[in-house]
C-alpha positions in Angstrom: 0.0 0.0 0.0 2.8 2.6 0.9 4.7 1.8 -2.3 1.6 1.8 -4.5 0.2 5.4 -3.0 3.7 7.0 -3.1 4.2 6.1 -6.6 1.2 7.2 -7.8 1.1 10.4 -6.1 4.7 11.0 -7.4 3.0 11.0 -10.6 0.4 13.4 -9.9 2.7 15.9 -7.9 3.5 17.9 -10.4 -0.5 18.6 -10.7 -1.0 19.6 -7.4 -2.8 22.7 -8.0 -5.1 20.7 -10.5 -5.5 17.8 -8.3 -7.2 20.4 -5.6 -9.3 22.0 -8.1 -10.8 19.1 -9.5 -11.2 17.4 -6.0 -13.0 20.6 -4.4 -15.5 21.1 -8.3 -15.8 17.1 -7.0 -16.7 17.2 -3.3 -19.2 20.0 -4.0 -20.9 18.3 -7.3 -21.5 14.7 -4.6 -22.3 16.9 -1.0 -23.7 20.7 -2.6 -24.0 21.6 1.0 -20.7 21.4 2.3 -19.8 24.1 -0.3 -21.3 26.5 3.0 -18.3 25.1 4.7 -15.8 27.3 2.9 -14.7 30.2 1.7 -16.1 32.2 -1.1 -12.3 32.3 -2.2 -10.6 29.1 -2.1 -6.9 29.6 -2.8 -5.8 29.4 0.4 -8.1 26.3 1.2 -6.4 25.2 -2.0 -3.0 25.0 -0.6 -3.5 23.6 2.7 -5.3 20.7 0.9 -1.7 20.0 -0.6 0.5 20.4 2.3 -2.1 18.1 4.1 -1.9 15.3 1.5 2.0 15.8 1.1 2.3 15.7 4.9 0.2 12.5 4.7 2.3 10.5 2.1 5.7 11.3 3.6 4.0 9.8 7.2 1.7 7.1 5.4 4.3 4.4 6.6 5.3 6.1 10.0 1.8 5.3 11.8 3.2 6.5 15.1 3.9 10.0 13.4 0.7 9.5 11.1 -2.2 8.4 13.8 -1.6 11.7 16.1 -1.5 13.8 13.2 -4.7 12.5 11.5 -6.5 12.4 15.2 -5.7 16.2 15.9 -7.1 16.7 12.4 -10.2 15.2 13.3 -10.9 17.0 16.2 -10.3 20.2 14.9 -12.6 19.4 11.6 -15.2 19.4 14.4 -15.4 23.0 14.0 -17.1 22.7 10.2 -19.7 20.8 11.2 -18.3 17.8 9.7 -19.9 14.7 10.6 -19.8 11.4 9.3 -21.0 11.4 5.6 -19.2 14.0 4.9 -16.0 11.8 5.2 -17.2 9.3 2.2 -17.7 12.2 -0.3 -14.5 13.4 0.4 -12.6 10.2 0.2 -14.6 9.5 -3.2 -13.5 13.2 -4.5 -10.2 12.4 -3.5 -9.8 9.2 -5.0 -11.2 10.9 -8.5 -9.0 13.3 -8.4 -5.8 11.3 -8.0 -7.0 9.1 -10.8 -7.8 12.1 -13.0 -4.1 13.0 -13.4 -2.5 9.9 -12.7 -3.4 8.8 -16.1 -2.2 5.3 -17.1 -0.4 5.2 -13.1 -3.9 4.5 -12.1 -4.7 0.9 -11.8 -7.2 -1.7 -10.2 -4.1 -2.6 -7.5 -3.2 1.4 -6.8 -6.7 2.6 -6.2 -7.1 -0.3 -3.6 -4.1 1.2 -2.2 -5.5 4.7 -1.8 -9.0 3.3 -0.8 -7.3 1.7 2.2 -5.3 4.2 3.0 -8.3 6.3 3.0 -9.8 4.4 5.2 -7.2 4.5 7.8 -7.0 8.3 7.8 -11.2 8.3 7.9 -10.8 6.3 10.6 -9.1 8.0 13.0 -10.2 11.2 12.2 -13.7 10.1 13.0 -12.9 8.2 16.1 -11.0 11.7 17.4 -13.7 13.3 16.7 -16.1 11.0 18.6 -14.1 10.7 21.7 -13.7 14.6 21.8 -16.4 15.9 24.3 -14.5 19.6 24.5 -16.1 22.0 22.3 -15.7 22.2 18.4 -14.2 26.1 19.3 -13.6 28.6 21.8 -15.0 32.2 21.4 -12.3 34.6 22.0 -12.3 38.6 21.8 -9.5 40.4 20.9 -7.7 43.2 23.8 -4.8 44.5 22.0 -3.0 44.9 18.6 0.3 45.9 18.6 1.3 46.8 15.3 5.5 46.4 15.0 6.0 47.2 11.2 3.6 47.3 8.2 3.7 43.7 7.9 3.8 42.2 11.6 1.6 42.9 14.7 1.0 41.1 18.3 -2.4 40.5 18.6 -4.0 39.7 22.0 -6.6 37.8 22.6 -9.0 36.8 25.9 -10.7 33.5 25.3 -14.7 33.3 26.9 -12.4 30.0 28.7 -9.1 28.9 28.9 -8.0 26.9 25.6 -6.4 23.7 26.3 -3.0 24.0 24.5 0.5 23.0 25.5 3.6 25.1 24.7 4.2 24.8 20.9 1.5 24.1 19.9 -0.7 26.0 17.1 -4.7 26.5 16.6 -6.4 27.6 13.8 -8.4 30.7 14.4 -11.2 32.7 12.4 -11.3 36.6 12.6 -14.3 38.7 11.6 -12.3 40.0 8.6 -12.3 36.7 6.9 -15.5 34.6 7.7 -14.9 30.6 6.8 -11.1 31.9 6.5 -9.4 29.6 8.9 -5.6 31.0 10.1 -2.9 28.9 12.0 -1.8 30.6 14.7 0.7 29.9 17.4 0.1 31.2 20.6 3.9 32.9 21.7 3.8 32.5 25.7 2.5 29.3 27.5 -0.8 28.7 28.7 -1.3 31.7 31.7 -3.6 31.9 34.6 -5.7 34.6 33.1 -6.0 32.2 30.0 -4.7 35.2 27.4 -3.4 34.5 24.5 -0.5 36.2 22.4 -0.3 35.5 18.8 2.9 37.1 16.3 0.9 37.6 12.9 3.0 38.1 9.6 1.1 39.6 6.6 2.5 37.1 4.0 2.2 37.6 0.1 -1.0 36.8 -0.8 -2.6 36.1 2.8 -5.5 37.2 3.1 -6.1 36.1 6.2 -2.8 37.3 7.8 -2.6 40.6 5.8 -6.2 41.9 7.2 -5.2 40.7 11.0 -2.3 42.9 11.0 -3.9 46.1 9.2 -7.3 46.2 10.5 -7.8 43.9 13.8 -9.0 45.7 16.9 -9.7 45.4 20.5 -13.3 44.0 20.7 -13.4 41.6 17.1 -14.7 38.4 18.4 -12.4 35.5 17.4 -13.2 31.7 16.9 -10.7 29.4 18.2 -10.1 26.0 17.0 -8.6 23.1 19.2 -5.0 22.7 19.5 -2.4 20.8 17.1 1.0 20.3 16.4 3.9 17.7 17.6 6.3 20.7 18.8 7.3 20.2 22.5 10.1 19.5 25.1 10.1 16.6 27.4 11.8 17.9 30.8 12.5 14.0 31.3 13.8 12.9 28.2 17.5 13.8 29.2 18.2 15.1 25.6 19.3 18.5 25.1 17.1 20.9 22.7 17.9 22.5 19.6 15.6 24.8 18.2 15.4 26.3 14.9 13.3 29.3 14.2 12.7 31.8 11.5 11.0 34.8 11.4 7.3 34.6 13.2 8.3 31.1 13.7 10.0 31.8 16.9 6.6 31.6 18.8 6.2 27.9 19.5 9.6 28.1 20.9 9.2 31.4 22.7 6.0 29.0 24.2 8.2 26.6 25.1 11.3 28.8 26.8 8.7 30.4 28.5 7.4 27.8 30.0 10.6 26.2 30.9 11.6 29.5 32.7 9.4 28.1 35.5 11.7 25.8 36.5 15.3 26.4 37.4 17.0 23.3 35.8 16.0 22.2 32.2 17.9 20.6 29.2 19.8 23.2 27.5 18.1 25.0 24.7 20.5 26.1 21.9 18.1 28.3 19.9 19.0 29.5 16.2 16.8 32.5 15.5 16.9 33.3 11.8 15.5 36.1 9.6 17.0 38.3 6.1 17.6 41.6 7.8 17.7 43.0 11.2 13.5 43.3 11.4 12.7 40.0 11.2 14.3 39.0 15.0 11.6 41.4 16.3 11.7 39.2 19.6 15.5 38.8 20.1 15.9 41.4 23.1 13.4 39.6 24.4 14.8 36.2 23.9 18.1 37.2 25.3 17.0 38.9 28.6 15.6 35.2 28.8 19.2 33.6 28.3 20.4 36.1 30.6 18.6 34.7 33.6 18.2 31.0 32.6 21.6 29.8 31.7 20.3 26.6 30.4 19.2 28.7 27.3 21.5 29.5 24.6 20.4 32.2 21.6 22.4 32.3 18.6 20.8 35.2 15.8 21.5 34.3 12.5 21.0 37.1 9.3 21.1 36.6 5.5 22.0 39.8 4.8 23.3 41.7 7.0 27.1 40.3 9.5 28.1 43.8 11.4 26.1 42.9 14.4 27.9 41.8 17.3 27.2 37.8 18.1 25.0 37.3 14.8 26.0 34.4 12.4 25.8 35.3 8.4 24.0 33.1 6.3 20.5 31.3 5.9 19.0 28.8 8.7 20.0 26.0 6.5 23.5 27.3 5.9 24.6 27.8 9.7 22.4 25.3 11.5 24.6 22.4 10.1 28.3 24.1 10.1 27.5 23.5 14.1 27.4 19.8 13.5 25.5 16.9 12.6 23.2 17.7 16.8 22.6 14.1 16.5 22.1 14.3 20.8 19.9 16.8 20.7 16.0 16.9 19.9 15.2 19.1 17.3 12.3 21.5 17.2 12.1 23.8 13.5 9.6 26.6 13.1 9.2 28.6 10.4 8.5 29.2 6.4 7.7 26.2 4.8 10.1 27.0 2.2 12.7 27.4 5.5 11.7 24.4 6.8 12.1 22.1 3.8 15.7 23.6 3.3 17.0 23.5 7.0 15.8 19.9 7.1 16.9 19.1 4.2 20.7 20.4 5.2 20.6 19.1 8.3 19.6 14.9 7.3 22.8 15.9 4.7 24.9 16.5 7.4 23.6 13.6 9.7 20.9 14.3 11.6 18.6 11.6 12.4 15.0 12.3 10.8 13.3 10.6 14.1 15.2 13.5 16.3 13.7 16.3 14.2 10.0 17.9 15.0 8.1 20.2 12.9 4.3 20.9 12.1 2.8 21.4 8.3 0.8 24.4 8.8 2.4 27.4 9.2 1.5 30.0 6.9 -2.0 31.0 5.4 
């Protein structure tokens, strides 16, 4: 089954943008009413289709990776109104589309293949959903936008209650400006008593999402807040050291995770690589390194593309420094960022030697 699905969707890759199209003009021709469940405009729907399936054929034979993944997807589908049926016409839109441009790759044995691997993903998606009794979302209203530079604010949000999430993980959240848009944000500090929650929006090219957080959010827009997701943590007790990689707006699951840490006084030491093109982009560096000042278990290293005058700050991209350090082969490694970043600093770093099982990041982190 692995084999026969990553074959076949190697063949259909290169028709990714198609592949969505036709599955969406699919699902909506076999369930009309789930069409309510989107977006007027569905580009951005579009692409996190693809980084969804992509995510789900480099797992497909990694079950312990796979199962978590597809279970917080289930839960959080809970916010759609997604119930049962809904799953079959989706799994028969999917399995035209892939058979639509897989052409002559497309046979009796591989659509077997990608029925039961359907079915496994259906499966535990459903059975999250079942055994979730928290609610589908969490109302939130917005107190404060602090807007940093045309393209980047903190926005500050006060759930109606306390959201569940541990420190690095993300939640997808809908604002006013962008009804049935659905956003990934990471909440930057852990979980507080007052249950607040800080989120570092960038307004990336062709977000529309993220572009009309940062220009026109304001205190009092009433937020929905979808369950919490991603694999990004430290375990206190695994007695690994921690490196983290982070570029850009990326640093907030690991300023979540420092921040937490800070409670205690001994921890693993964090090495943290804190990336961006020019000065700008490490909006949260003071911040980081009055951190490292007081917790000496936390290292920060800034690294620029373009700019090497600055006193301690490394020249180059993520994926160019991360690796002269070595192959961190005792360390657990967290990366945050682009997903153009991410691809190219993991990438380097299984050149250089890194085990794949020691390195942790989450598919969703742009629009």
């Amino acid at each position: 089954m692995v084999r026969l699905v990553r074959e076949s969707f190697a063949v259909v890759e290169p028709h990714a943008e198609q592949v969505a199209e036709y599955f969406y003009a699919t699902l909506f021709s076999i369930e009309p009413a789930a069409r309510e469940m989107f977006p007027v405009n569905m580009q951005v729907q579009r692409s996190r289709l693809l980084r969804a399936l992509v995510h789900v054929v480099q797992m497909v034979d990694r079950p312990d990776d796979l199962i978590p993944f597809l279970r917080q997807l289930g839960r959080d589908h809970r916010k759609f109104g997604v119930v049962a049926s809904h799953y079959e016409a989706v799994g028969m839109a999917l399995l035209a589309g892939v058979k639509q441009y897989a052409k002559d790759a497309w046979t009796d044995e591989v659509e077997r293949a990608w029925a039961e691997a359907y079915t496994i993903m259906a499966r535990a998606m459903l059975e999250a959903a079942g055994a979730d009794d928290g609610p589908a979302w969490w109302p939130g209203t917005v107190v404060e936008r602090l807007r940093l530079s045309r393209d980047l604010a903190i926005v500050r949000v006060r759930p109606d209650f306390a959201v569940p999430y541990q420190p690095g993980q993300y939640v997808s959240v809908e604002a006013p400006q962008r009804p049935r848009m659905w956003r990934y944000l990471t909440p930057a500090t852990a979980p507080r008593d007052d249950g607040l929650l800080e989120f570092h929006v960038r307004a990336v090219d062709g977000g529309w999402v993220s572009r009309s957080i940062v220009a026109t959010a304001q205190p009092g827009d009433s937020w929905r807040i979808g369950p919490p997701m991603g694999r990004i943590r430290v375990d206190r007790n695994a007695g690994r050291d921690v490196l983290m990689v982070a570029g850009g707006t990326g640093v907030a699951p690991m300023r979540a995770i420092i921040d937490h840490l800070s409670q205690w006084g001994e921890n693993p030491r964090v090495h943290l690589f804190y990336g961006g093109r020019v000065r700008p982009d490490l909006y949260e560096l003071e911040n980081l390194q009055m951190l490292a000042a007081s917790n000496p278990w936390l290292r920060i290293t800034p690294v620029l593309e373009t700019e090497s005058a600055l006193p301690g700050v490394e020249r180059g991209t993520l994926a160019d420094v991360v690796p002269r350090h070595g192959a961190w082969n005792d360390h657990d490694v967290l990366v945050s960022g682009s997903p153009p970043m991410v691809r190219s600093t993991v990438s380097r770093m299984l050149v250089a030697g890194t085990a794949l099982d020691r390195i942790t990041y989450d598919p969703f982190t742009v629009d």
